[in-house]
Amino acid sequence: MTDLTTTMAGDRQELAGFAAILADEARGLSRRWFRTPVAIDTKPDDSPVTVADREVEAALRRRIAERFPDHGIFGEEHGRDRLESEIVWVIDPIDGTRSFISGWPVYGTLLAVLERGVPKVGVIDMPVLGERWTGRAGAPTLYADGGQERPCRTRDCRRLADATVYTTSPDAFDEAGLRVFETVSRQARTRRFGGDCYIYGLVASGHIDLVIEAGLQPYDYLAMQPVIEGAGGVITDWEGKPLAMDSDGRVVAAATAELHAETIAAIARAAA
């Protein structure tokens, strides 16, 4: 068992290292297009997409296929490939395309590595801000800000009444979901809006306490799980169930188990 555990830890460290290489490449590519005139297309779900989204993902897919030809890949822009593989990479090349096209520097690149469907490595990279969070199962989450990586930790907030809660946009909720969010978030000490993937990094680093979101896709939330959990937090769907490829896109990320439990209970009451 020890040998197997050691082998798995080594494999994840290798995968996390390669994910860092991918994030470096994505950072350089997306910054090339940032705050430059780019054509904006609208996808069937009414979300925007640019050449930057497509080219960044295409480059990352090529690198993964070269290094790990037997791994699966699921990306926002170029779809699914070999998802039956034991190891699957999940890519969001530009999380926060609306931020990107409006010149707002709070957009990111998300990378997750799933082992048999469970996220074991997650990277949140902020190309313009130069910040990065790397989570790896069985290890502390590491934060880097243009220099040496260092462990980060969630804040010891255990009550909703003491929490700072964020969501990216109220527009992401349907009517029923918005009612739930309004009811629950107004019980917190402070609530703020905006941030896309950045707000999950802020939970991991202990700057905010709670994120409540809806309407997310697997490439939006799977990278968050190793990051949040490795920093001491809890992340699930609104029913408290573990996140997976087929989750419904409603996500709660909390700094502590106590805050998470209270928030899940508050959501259930508000939904009822």
PDB file of C-alpha atoms in Angstrom:
ATOM      1  CA  MET A   1       0.000   0.000   0.000  1.00  0.00           C
ATOM      2  CA  THR A   2       2.847   2.370   0.850  1.00  0.00           C
ATOM      3  CA  ASP A   3       4.527   1.744  -2.504  1.00  0.00           C
ATOM      4  CA  LEU A   4       1.255   2.379  -4.348  1.00  0.00           C
ATOM      5  CA  THR A   5       0.613   5.556  -2.354  1.00  0.00           C
ATOM      6  CA  THR A   6       4.142   6.780  -3.047  1.00  0.00           C
ATOM      7  CA  THR A   7       3.786   6.021  -6.745  1.00  0.00           C
ATOM      8  CA  MET A   8       0.461   7.858  -6.980  1.00  0.00           C
ATOM      9  CA  ALA A   9       1.885  10.875  -5.136  1.00  0.00           C
ATOM     10  CA  GLY A  10       4.834  10.933  -7.531  1.00  0.00           C
ATOM     11  CA  ASP A  11       2.553  10.698 -10.539  1.00  0.00           C
ATOM     12  CA  ARG A  12       0.446  13.596  -9.279  1.00  0.00           C
ATOM     13  CA  GLN A  13       3.541  15.667  -8.653  1.00  0.00           C
ATOM     14  CA  GLU A  14       4.613  15.031 -12.251  1.00  0.00           C
ATOM     15  CA  LEU A  15       1.152  15.966 -13.515  1.00  0.00           C
ATOM     16  CA  ALA A  16       1.131  19.130 -11.396  1.00  0.00           C
ATOM     17  CA  GLY A  17       4.536  20.045 -12.764  1.00  0.00           C
ATOM     18  CA  PHE A  18       3.364  19.589 -16.328  1.00  0.00           C
ATOM     19  CA  ALA A  19       0.201  21.571 -15.561  1.00  0.00           C
ATOM     20  CA  ALA A  20       2.472  24.444 -14.478  1.00  0.00           C
ATOM     21  CA  ILE A  21       4.253  24.276 -17.823  1.00  0.00           C
ATOM     22  CA  LEU A  22       0.896  24.399 -19.595  1.00  0.00           C
ATOM     23  CA  ALA A  23      -0.239  27.332 -17.463  1.00  0.00           C
ATOM     24  CA  ASP A  24       2.952  29.216 -18.317  1.00  0.00           C
ATOM     25  CA  GLU A  25       2.311  28.683 -22.021  1.00  0.00           C
ATOM     26  CA  ALA A  26      -1.337  29.693 -21.732  1.00  0.00           C
ATOM     27  CA  ARG A  27      -0.350  32.815 -19.813  1.00  0.00           C
ATOM     28  CA  GLY A  28       1.926  34.013 -22.588  1.00  0.00           C
ATOM     29  CA  LEU A  29      -0.597  33.248 -25.316  1.00  0.00           C
ATOM     30  CA  SER A  30      -3.624  34.913 -23.730  1.00  0.00           C
ATOM     31  CA  ARG A  31      -1.679  38.021 -22.799  1.00  0.00           C
ATOM     32  CA  ARG A  32      -0.753  38.454 -26.463  1.00  0.00           C
ATOM     33  CA  TRP A  33      -4.422  39.089 -27.247  1.00  0.00           C
ATOM     34  CA  PHE A  34      -5.403  40.900 -24.070  1.00  0.00           C
ATOM     35  CA  ARG A  35      -6.615  44.475 -24.666  1.00  0.00           C
ATOM     36  CA  THR A  36      -6.174  44.115 -28.421  1.00  0.00           C
ATOM     37  CA  PRO A  37      -9.003  44.221 -30.994  1.00  0.00           C
ATOM     38  CA  VAL A  38     -10.321  40.660 -31.343  1.00  0.00           C
ATOM     39  CA  ALA A  39     -13.398  39.341 -33.084  1.00  0.00           C
ATOM     40  CA  ILE A  40     -16.055  38.105 -30.666  1.00  0.00           C
ATOM     41  CA  ASP A  41     -18.344  35.251 -31.632  1.00  0.00           C
ATOM     42  CA  THR A  42     -21.408  34.047 -29.751  1.00  0.00           C
ATOM     43  CA  LYS A  43     -21.733  30.361 -28.925  1.00  0.00           C
ATOM     44  CA  PRO A  44     -25.068  28.495 -28.870  1.00  0.00           C
ATOM     45  CA  ASP A  45     -25.365  29.126 -25.108  1.00  0.00           C
ATOM     46  CA  ASP A  46     -25.036  32.902 -25.769  1.00  0.00           C
ATOM     47  CA  SER A  47     -21.591  33.060 -24.147  1.00  0.00           C
ATOM     48  CA  PRO A  48     -18.816  34.933 -25.977  1.00  0.00           C
ATOM     49  CA  VAL A  49     -15.715  33.304 -27.469  1.00  0.00           C
ATOM     50  CA  THR A  50     -12.618  34.751 -29.119  1.00  0.00           C
ATOM     51  CA  VAL A  51      -9.609  33.546 -31.079  1.00  0.00           C
ATOM     52  CA  ALA A  52      -7.692  33.684 -27.806  1.00  0.00           C
ATOM     53  CA  ASP A  53      -9.987  31.091 -26.172  1.00  0.00           C
ATOM     54  CA  ARG A  54      -9.673  28.756 -29.157  1.00  0.00           C
ATOM     55  CA  GLU A  55      -5.942  29.141 -29.744  1.00  0.00           C
ATOM     56  CA  VAL A  56      -4.954  28.774 -26.111  1.00  0.00           C
ATOM     57  CA  GLU A  57      -6.939  25.571 -25.740  1.00  0.00           C
ATOM     58  CA  ALA A  58      -5.655  24.165 -29.034  1.00  0.00           C
ATOM     59  CA  ALA A  59      -2.062  24.755 -27.932  1.00  0.00           C
ATOM     60  CA  LEU A  60      -2.632  23.061 -24.573  1.00  0.00           C
ATOM     61  CA  ARG A  61      -4.347  20.082 -26.179  1.00  0.00           C
ATOM     62  CA  ARG A  62      -1.376  19.605 -28.513  1.00  0.00           C
ATOM     63  CA  ARG A  63       1.061  19.655 -25.627  1.00  0.00           C
ATOM     64  CA  ILE A  64      -0.971  17.150 -23.592  1.00  0.00           C
ATOM     65  CA  ALA A  65      -1.356  14.799 -26.561  1.00  0.00           C
ATOM     66  CA  GLU A  66       2.400  14.898 -27.188  1.00  0.00           C
ATOM     67  CA  ARG A  67       3.318  14.187 -23.554  1.00  0.00           C
ATOM     68  CA  PHE A  68       0.454  11.882 -22.547  1.00  0.00           C
ATOM     69  CA  PRO A  69      -1.130  10.406 -25.706  1.00  0.00           C
ATOM     70  CA  ASP A  70      -3.293   8.003 -23.680  1.00  0.00           C
ATOM     71  CA  HIS A  71      -4.877  10.748 -21.538  1.00  0.00           C
ATOM     72  CA  GLY A  72      -8.340  12.109 -22.229  1.00  0.00           C
ATOM     73  CA  ILE A  73      -9.095  15.799 -22.719  1.00  0.00           C
ATOM     74  CA  PHE A  74     -12.243  17.841 -22.149  1.00  0.00           C
ATOM     75  CA  GLY A  75     -12.022  21.493 -23.102  1.00  0.00           C
ATOM     76  CA  GLU A  76     -14.541  24.293 -23.277  1.00  0.00           C
ATOM     77  CA  GLU A  77     -13.828  25.203 -26.895  1.00  0.00           C
ATOM     78  CA  HIS A  78     -12.781  21.954 -28.603  1.00  0.00           C
ATOM     79  CA  GLY A  79     -14.883  19.344 -26.840  1.00  0.00           C
ATOM     80  CA  ARG A  80     -14.264  15.844 -25.560  1.00  0.00           C
ATOM     81  CA  ASP A  81     -11.637  13.282 -26.491  1.00  0.00           C
ATOM     82  CA  ARG A  82     -11.056   9.857 -24.885  1.00  0.00           C
ATOM     83  CA  LEU A  83     -13.030  10.606 -21.736  1.00  0.00           C
ATOM     84  CA  GLU A  84     -13.020   6.887 -20.954  1.00  0.00           C
ATOM     85  CA  SER A  85      -9.296   7.188 -20.119  1.00  0.00           C
ATOM     86  CA  GLU A  86      -8.180   6.726 -16.522  1.00  0.00           C
ATOM     87  CA  ILE A  87      -6.592  10.201 -16.603  1.00  0.00           C
ATOM     88  CA  VAL A  88      -8.542  13.115 -18.106  1.00  0.00           C
ATOM     89  CA  TRP A  89      -7.469  16.750 -18.420  1.00  0.00           C
ATOM     90  CA  VAL A  90     -10.166  19.403 -18.159  1.00  0.00           C
ATOM     91  CA  ILE A  91      -9.331  22.815 -19.660  1.00  0.00           C
ATOM     92  CA  ASP A  92     -10.882  26.251 -19.512  1.00  0.00           C
ATOM     93  CA  PRO A  93      -8.464  28.331 -21.590  1.00  0.00           C
ATOM     94  CA  ILE A  94      -9.944  31.674 -20.573  1.00  0.00           C
ATOM     95  CA  ASP A  95     -12.267  31.553 -17.606  1.00  0.00           C
ATOM     96  CA  GLY A  96     -13.967  34.928 -17.645  1.00  0.00           C
ATOM     97  CA  THR A  97     -14.118  35.680 -21.354  1.00  0.00           C
ATOM     98  CA  ARG A  98     -16.428  38.632 -20.644  1.00  0.00           C
ATOM     99  CA  SER A  99     -13.725  40.052 -18.374  1.00  0.00           C
ATOM    100  CA  PHE A 100     -11.075  39.358 -21.001  1.00  0.00           C
ATOM    101  CA  ILE A 101     -12.882  41.132 -23.825  1.00  0.00           C
ATOM    102  CA  SER A 102     -13.678  44.134 -21.653  1.00  0.00           C
ATOM    103  CA  GLY A 103     -10.052  44.612 -20.631  1.00  0.00           C
ATOM    104  CA  TRP A 104     -10.676  43.556 -17.042  1.00  0.00           C
ATOM    105  CA  PRO A 105      -7.538  41.703 -15.851  1.00  0.00           C
ATOM    106  CA  VAL A 106      -9.373  39.246 -13.611  1.00  0.00           C
ATOM    107  CA  TYR A 107      -9.617  36.339 -16.014  1.00  0.00           C
ATOM    108  CA  GLY A 108      -7.851  33.018 -15.635  1.00  0.00           C
ATOM    109  CA  THR A 109      -6.822  29.702 -17.108  1.00  0.00           C
ATOM    110  CA  LEU A 110      -8.137  26.589 -15.370  1.00  0.00           C
ATOM    111  CA  LEU A 111      -6.594  23.122 -15.558  1.00  0.00           C
ATOM    112  CA  ALA A 112      -7.827  20.008 -13.779  1.00  0.00           C
ATOM    113  CA  VAL A 113      -6.491  16.462 -13.874  1.00  0.00           C
ATOM    114  CA  LEU A 114      -9.042  13.767 -13.064  1.00  0.00           C
ATOM    115  CA  GLU A 115      -8.177  10.237 -11.973  1.00  0.00           C
ATOM    116  CA  ARG A 116     -11.131   7.956 -12.688  1.00  0.00           C
ATOM    117  CA  GLY A 117     -13.420  10.969 -12.639  1.00  0.00           C
ATOM    118  CA  VAL A 118     -12.120  12.551  -9.428  1.00  0.00           C
ATOM    119  CA  PRO A 119     -10.136  15.836  -9.567  1.00  0.00           C
ATOM    120  CA  LYS A 120      -6.663  15.238  -8.149  1.00  0.00           C
ATOM    121  CA  VAL A 121      -4.739  18.210  -9.550  1.00  0.00           C
ATOM    122  CA  GLY A 122      -6.104  21.712 -10.083  1.00  0.00           C
ATOM    123  CA  VAL A 123      -4.531  24.957 -11.283  1.00  0.00           C
ATOM    124  CA  ILE A 124      -5.989  28.468 -11.211  1.00  0.00           C
ATOM    125  CA  ASP A 125      -3.684  30.788 -13.139  1.00  0.00           C
ATOM    126  CA  MET A 126      -4.221  34.536 -13.481  1.00  0.00           C
ATOM    127  CA  PRO A 127      -2.195  35.588 -16.544  1.00  0.00           C
ATOM    128  CA  VAL A 128      -2.301  39.361 -16.107  1.00  0.00           C
ATOM    129  CA  LEU A 129      -2.136  39.427 -12.316  1.00  0.00           C
ATOM    130  CA  GLY A 130       0.714  36.914 -12.268  1.00  0.00           C
ATOM    131  CA  GLU A 131      -0.861  34.805  -9.516  1.00  0.00           C
ATOM    132  CA  ARG A 132      -1.334  31.053  -9.442  1.00  0.00           C
ATOM    133  CA  TRP A 133      -2.845  28.447  -7.125  1.00  0.00           C
ATOM    134  CA  THR A 134      -1.918  24.779  -7.511  1.00  0.00           C
ATOM    135  CA  GLY A 135      -3.795  22.060  -5.665  1.00  0.00           C
ATOM    136  CA  ARG A 136      -2.741  18.423  -5.516  1.00  0.00           C
ATOM    137  CA  ALA A 137      -4.520  15.661  -3.606  1.00  0.00           C
ATOM    138  CA  GLY A 138      -2.648  14.792  -0.438  1.00  0.00           C
ATOM    139  CA  ALA A 139      -0.582  17.993  -0.435  1.00  0.00           C
ATOM    140  CA  PRO A 140      -1.092  21.612   0.682  1.00  0.00           C
ATOM    141  CA  THR A 141      -2.294  24.065  -1.936  1.00  0.00           C
ATOM    142  CA  LEU A 142       0.534  26.276  -3.171  1.00  0.00           C
ATOM    143  CA  TYR A 143       0.214  29.946  -4.047  1.00  0.00           C
ATOM    144  CA  ALA A 144       2.674  31.816  -6.256  1.00  0.00           C
ATOM    145  CA  ASP A 145       2.799  35.524  -6.956  1.00  0.00           C
ATOM    146  CA  GLY A 146       5.601  35.936  -9.469  1.00  0.00           C
ATOM    147  CA  GLY A 147       8.084  34.182  -7.202  1.00  0.00           C
ATOM    148  CA  GLN A 148       8.503  31.269  -4.824  1.00  0.00           C
ATOM    149  CA  GLU A 149       5.525  28.998  -4.241  1.00  0.00           C
ATOM    150  CA  ARG A 150       4.261  28.870  -0.668  1.00  0.00           C
ATOM    151  CA  PRO A 151       1.417  27.031   1.061  1.00  0.00           C
ATOM    152  CA  CYS A 152      -1.810  28.925   1.551  1.00  0.00           C
ATOM    153  CA  ARG A 153      -4.677  28.390   3.956  1.00  0.00           C
ATOM    154  CA  THR A 154      -8.333  29.304   4.161  1.00  0.00           C
ATOM    155  CA  ARG A 155      -9.532  31.678   6.863  1.00  0.00           C
ATOM    156  CA  ASP A 156     -11.016  30.262  10.079  1.00  0.00           C
ATOM    157  CA  CYS A 157     -14.529  31.561   9.438  1.00  0.00           C
ATOM    158  CA  ARG A 158     -17.146  29.206  10.836  1.00  0.00           C
ATOM    159  CA  ARG A 159     -20.368  31.235  10.770  1.00  0.00           C
ATOM    160  CA  LEU A 160     -22.318  32.601   7.852  1.00  0.00           C
ATOM    161  CA  ALA A 161     -22.965  35.796   9.812  1.00  0.00           C
ATOM    162  CA  ASP A 162     -19.207  36.448   9.887  1.00  0.00           C
ATOM    163  CA  ALA A 163     -18.522  35.531   6.261  1.00  0.00           C
ATOM    164  CA  THR A 164     -17.560  37.507   3.200  1.00  0.00           C
ATOM    165  CA  VAL A 165     -19.426  35.880   0.307  1.00  0.00           C
ATOM    166  CA  TYR A 166     -18.801  36.352  -3.400  1.00  0.00           C
ATOM    167  CA  THR A 167     -20.435  35.318  -6.636  1.00  0.00           C
ATOM    168  CA  THR A 168     -19.312  36.277 -10.119  1.00  0.00           C
ATOM    169  CA  SER A 169     -22.644  37.676 -11.301  1.00  0.00           C
ATOM    170  CA  PRO A 170     -26.303  37.528 -10.274  1.00  0.00           C
ATOM    171  CA  ASP A 171     -27.038  37.073 -13.973  1.00  0.00           C
ATOM    172  CA  ALA A 172     -25.723  33.517 -13.765  1.00  0.00           C
ATOM    173  CA  PHE A 173     -28.672  32.350 -11.635  1.00  0.00           C
ATOM    174  CA  ASP A 174     -32.080  31.364 -12.866  1.00  0.00           C
ATOM    175  CA  GLU A 175     -35.047  32.939 -11.082  1.00  0.00           C
ATOM    176  CA  ALA A 176     -35.281  30.282  -8.376  1.00  0.00           C
ATOM    177  CA  GLY A 177     -31.518  30.182  -7.870  1.00  0.00           C
ATOM    178  CA  LEU A 178     -31.317  33.943  -7.533  1.00  0.00           C
ATOM    179  CA  ARG A 179     -33.966  33.867  -4.801  1.00  0.00           C
ATOM    180  CA  VAL A 180     -31.896  31.294  -2.922  1.00  0.00           C
ATOM    181  CA  PHE A 181     -28.692  33.279  -3.359  1.00  0.00           C
ATOM    182  CA  GLU A 182     -30.348  36.496  -2.201  1.00  0.00           C
ATOM    183  CA  THR A 183     -31.776  34.817   0.889  1.00  0.00           C
ATOM    184  CA  VAL A 184     -28.532  33.096   1.874  1.00  0.00           C
ATOM    185  CA  SER A 185     -26.012  35.792   0.934  1.00  0.00           C
ATOM    186  CA  ARG A 186     -27.868  38.497   2.867  1.00  0.00           C
ATOM    187  CA  GLN A 187     -27.211  36.486   6.023  1.00  0.00           C
ATOM    188  CA  ALA A 188     -23.478  37.037   5.552  1.00  0.00           C
ATOM    189  CA  ARG A 189     -21.493  39.965   6.900  1.00  0.00           C
ATOM    190  CA  THR A 190     -20.402  41.150   3.449  1.00  0.00           C
ATOM    191  CA  ARG A 191     -21.310  40.176  -0.093  1.00  0.00           C
ATOM    192  CA  ARG A 192     -19.528  41.180  -3.263  1.00  0.00           C
ATOM    193  CA  PHE A 193     -19.792  40.455  -6.984  1.00  0.00           C
ATOM    194  CA  GLY A 194     -17.300  39.702  -9.738  1.00  0.00           C
ATOM    195  CA  GLY A 195     -14.087  37.752 -10.052  1.00  0.00           C
ATOM    196  CA  ASP A 196     -14.745  34.552 -12.049  1.00  0.00           C
ATOM    197  CA  CYS A 197     -12.193  31.908 -11.016  1.00  0.00           C
ATOM    198  CA  TYR A 198     -10.173  34.423  -9.002  1.00  0.00           C
ATOM    199  CA  ILE A 199     -12.620  34.354  -6.121  1.00  0.00           C
ATOM    200  CA  TYR A 200     -11.889  30.661  -5.496  1.00  0.00           C
ATOM    201  CA  GLY A 201      -8.207  31.500  -5.177  1.00  0.00           C
ATOM    202  CA  LEU A 202      -9.129  34.203  -2.690  1.00  0.00           C
ATOM    203  CA  VAL A 203     -10.973  31.607  -0.602  1.00  0.00           C
ATOM    204  CA  ALA A 204      -7.907  29.346  -0.702  1.00  0.00           C
ATOM    205  CA  SER A 205      -5.645  32.201   0.416  1.00  0.00           C
ATOM    206  CA  GLY A 206      -7.908  33.272   3.285  1.00  0.00           C
ATOM    207  CA  HIS A 207      -9.059  36.625   1.924  1.00  0.00           C
ATOM    208  CA  ILE A 208     -12.744  35.744   1.529  1.00  0.00           C
ATOM    209  CA  ASP A 209     -14.803  32.983   3.079  1.00  0.00           C
ATOM    210  CA  LEU A 210     -17.526  31.761   0.760  1.00  0.00           C
ATOM    211  CA  VAL A 211     -18.432  31.458  -2.922  1.00  0.00           C
ATOM    212  CA  ILE A 212     -21.949  30.543  -4.071  1.00  0.00           C
ATOM    213  CA  GLU A 213     -22.458  30.096  -7.808  1.00  0.00           C
ATOM    214  CA  ALA A 214     -24.709  28.464 -10.380  1.00  0.00           C
ATOM    215  CA  GLY A 215     -24.714  27.846 -14.099  1.00  0.00           C
ATOM    216  CA  LEU A 216     -21.155  26.503 -14.149  1.00  0.00           C
ATOM    217  CA  GLN A 217     -19.751  23.829 -16.449  1.00  0.00           C
ATOM    218  CA  PRO A 218     -17.238  21.092 -15.494  1.00  0.00           C
ATOM    219  CA  TYR A 219     -14.359  23.126 -16.902  1.00  0.00           C
ATOM    220  CA  ASP A 220     -15.437  25.991 -14.615  1.00  0.00           C
ATOM    221  CA  TYR A 221     -15.423  24.090 -11.318  1.00  0.00           C
ATOM    222  CA  LEU A 222     -13.347  20.885 -11.434  1.00  0.00           C
ATOM    223  CA  ALA A 223      -9.988  22.666 -11.079  1.00  0.00           C
ATOM    224  CA  MET A 224     -11.292  24.368  -7.956  1.00  0.00           C
ATOM    225  CA  GLN A 225     -11.706  21.195  -5.908  1.00  0.00           C
ATOM    226  CA  PRO A 226      -8.014  20.314  -5.301  1.00  0.00           C
ATOM    227  CA  VAL A 227      -7.206  23.997  -4.731  1.00  0.00           C
ATOM    228  CA  ILE A 228      -9.935  24.575  -2.138  1.00  0.00           C
ATOM    229  CA  GLU A 229      -9.521  21.235  -0.367  1.00  0.00           C
ATOM    230  CA  GLY A 230      -5.731  21.465  -0.225  1.00  0.00           C
ATOM    231  CA  ALA A 231      -6.077  24.840   1.502  1.00  0.00           C
ATOM    232  CA  GLY A 232      -8.416  23.447   4.173  1.00  0.00           C
ATOM    233  CA  GLY A 233     -11.751  24.401   2.643  1.00  0.00           C
ATOM    234  CA  VAL A 234     -14.768  22.466   1.398  1.00  0.00           C
ATOM    235  CA  ILE A 235     -16.320  22.594  -2.068  1.00  0.00           C
ATOM    236  CA  THR A 236     -19.449  20.745  -3.205  1.00  0.00           C
ATOM    237  CA  ASP A 237     -22.682  21.247  -5.076  1.00  0.00           C
ATOM    238  CA  TRP A 238     -25.633  22.962  -3.378  1.00  0.00           C
ATOM    239  CA  GLU A 239     -26.766  19.662  -1.851  1.00  0.00           C
ATOM    240  CA  GLY A 240     -23.383  18.986  -0.303  1.00  0.00           C
ATOM    241  CA  LYS A 241     -22.494  16.295  -2.842  1.00  0.00           C
ATOM    242  CA  PRO A 242     -18.979  15.964  -4.283  1.00  0.00           C
ATOM    243  CA  LEU A 243     -18.398  17.698  -7.591  1.00  0.00           C
ATOM    244  CA  ALA A 244     -18.071  15.534 -10.682  1.00  0.00           C
ATOM    245  CA  MET A 245     -18.227  15.795 -14.433  1.00  0.00           C
ATOM    246  CA  ASP A 246     -22.014  15.431 -14.316  1.00  0.00           C
ATOM    247  CA  SER A 247     -22.732  17.873 -11.458  1.00  0.00           C
ATOM    248  CA  ASP A 248     -25.482  20.428 -12.089  1.00  0.00           C
ATOM    249  CA  GLY A 249     -23.228  23.497 -12.020  1.00  0.00           C
ATOM    250  CA  ARG A 250     -24.362  24.866  -8.655  1.00  0.00           C
ATOM    251  CA  VAL A 251     -21.284  25.233  -6.449  1.00  0.00           C
ATOM    252  CA  VAL A 252     -20.497  26.205  -2.854  1.00  0.00           C
ATOM    253  CA  ALA A 253     -16.888  26.765  -1.788  1.00  0.00           C
ATOM    254  CA  ALA A 254     -16.397  27.507   1.910  1.00  0.00           C
ATOM    255  CA  ALA A 255     -13.397  28.255   4.087  1.00  0.00           C
ATOM    256  CA  THR A 256     -14.318  25.724   6.785  1.00  0.00           C
ATOM    257  CA  ALA A 257     -16.450  22.632   7.223  1.00  0.00           C
ATOM    258  CA  GLU A 258     -18.637  24.474   9.734  1.00  0.00           C
ATOM    259  CA  LEU A 259     -19.318  27.374   7.358  1.00  0.00           C
ATOM    260  CA  HIS A 260     -20.005  24.946   4.535  1.00  0.00           C
ATOM    261  CA  ALA A 261     -22.498  22.942   6.609  1.00  0.00           C
ATOM    262  CA  GLU A 262     -24.361  26.090   7.693  1.00  0.00           C
ATOM    263  CA  THR A 263     -24.479  27.378   4.109  1.00  0.00           C
ATOM    264  CA  ILE A 264     -25.800  24.097   2.712  1.00  0.00           C
ATOM    265  CA  ALA A 265     -28.508  24.065   5.389  1.00  0.00           C
ATOM    266  CA  ALA A 266     -29.393  27.694   4.608  1.00  0.00           C
ATOM    267  CA  ILE A 267     -29.643  26.887   0.900  1.00  0.00           C
ATOM    268  CA  ALA A 268     -31.968  23.978   1.620  1.00  0.00           C
ATOM    269  CA  ARG A 269     -34.234  26.172   3.732  1.00  0.00           C
ATOM    270  CA  ALA A 270     -34.291  28.928   1.143  1.00  0.00           C
ATOM    271  CA  ALA A 271     -35.054  26.488  -1.664  1.00  0.00           C
ATOM    272  CA  ALA A 272     -37.933  25.008   0.326  1.00  0.00           C
TER     273      ALA A 272
END
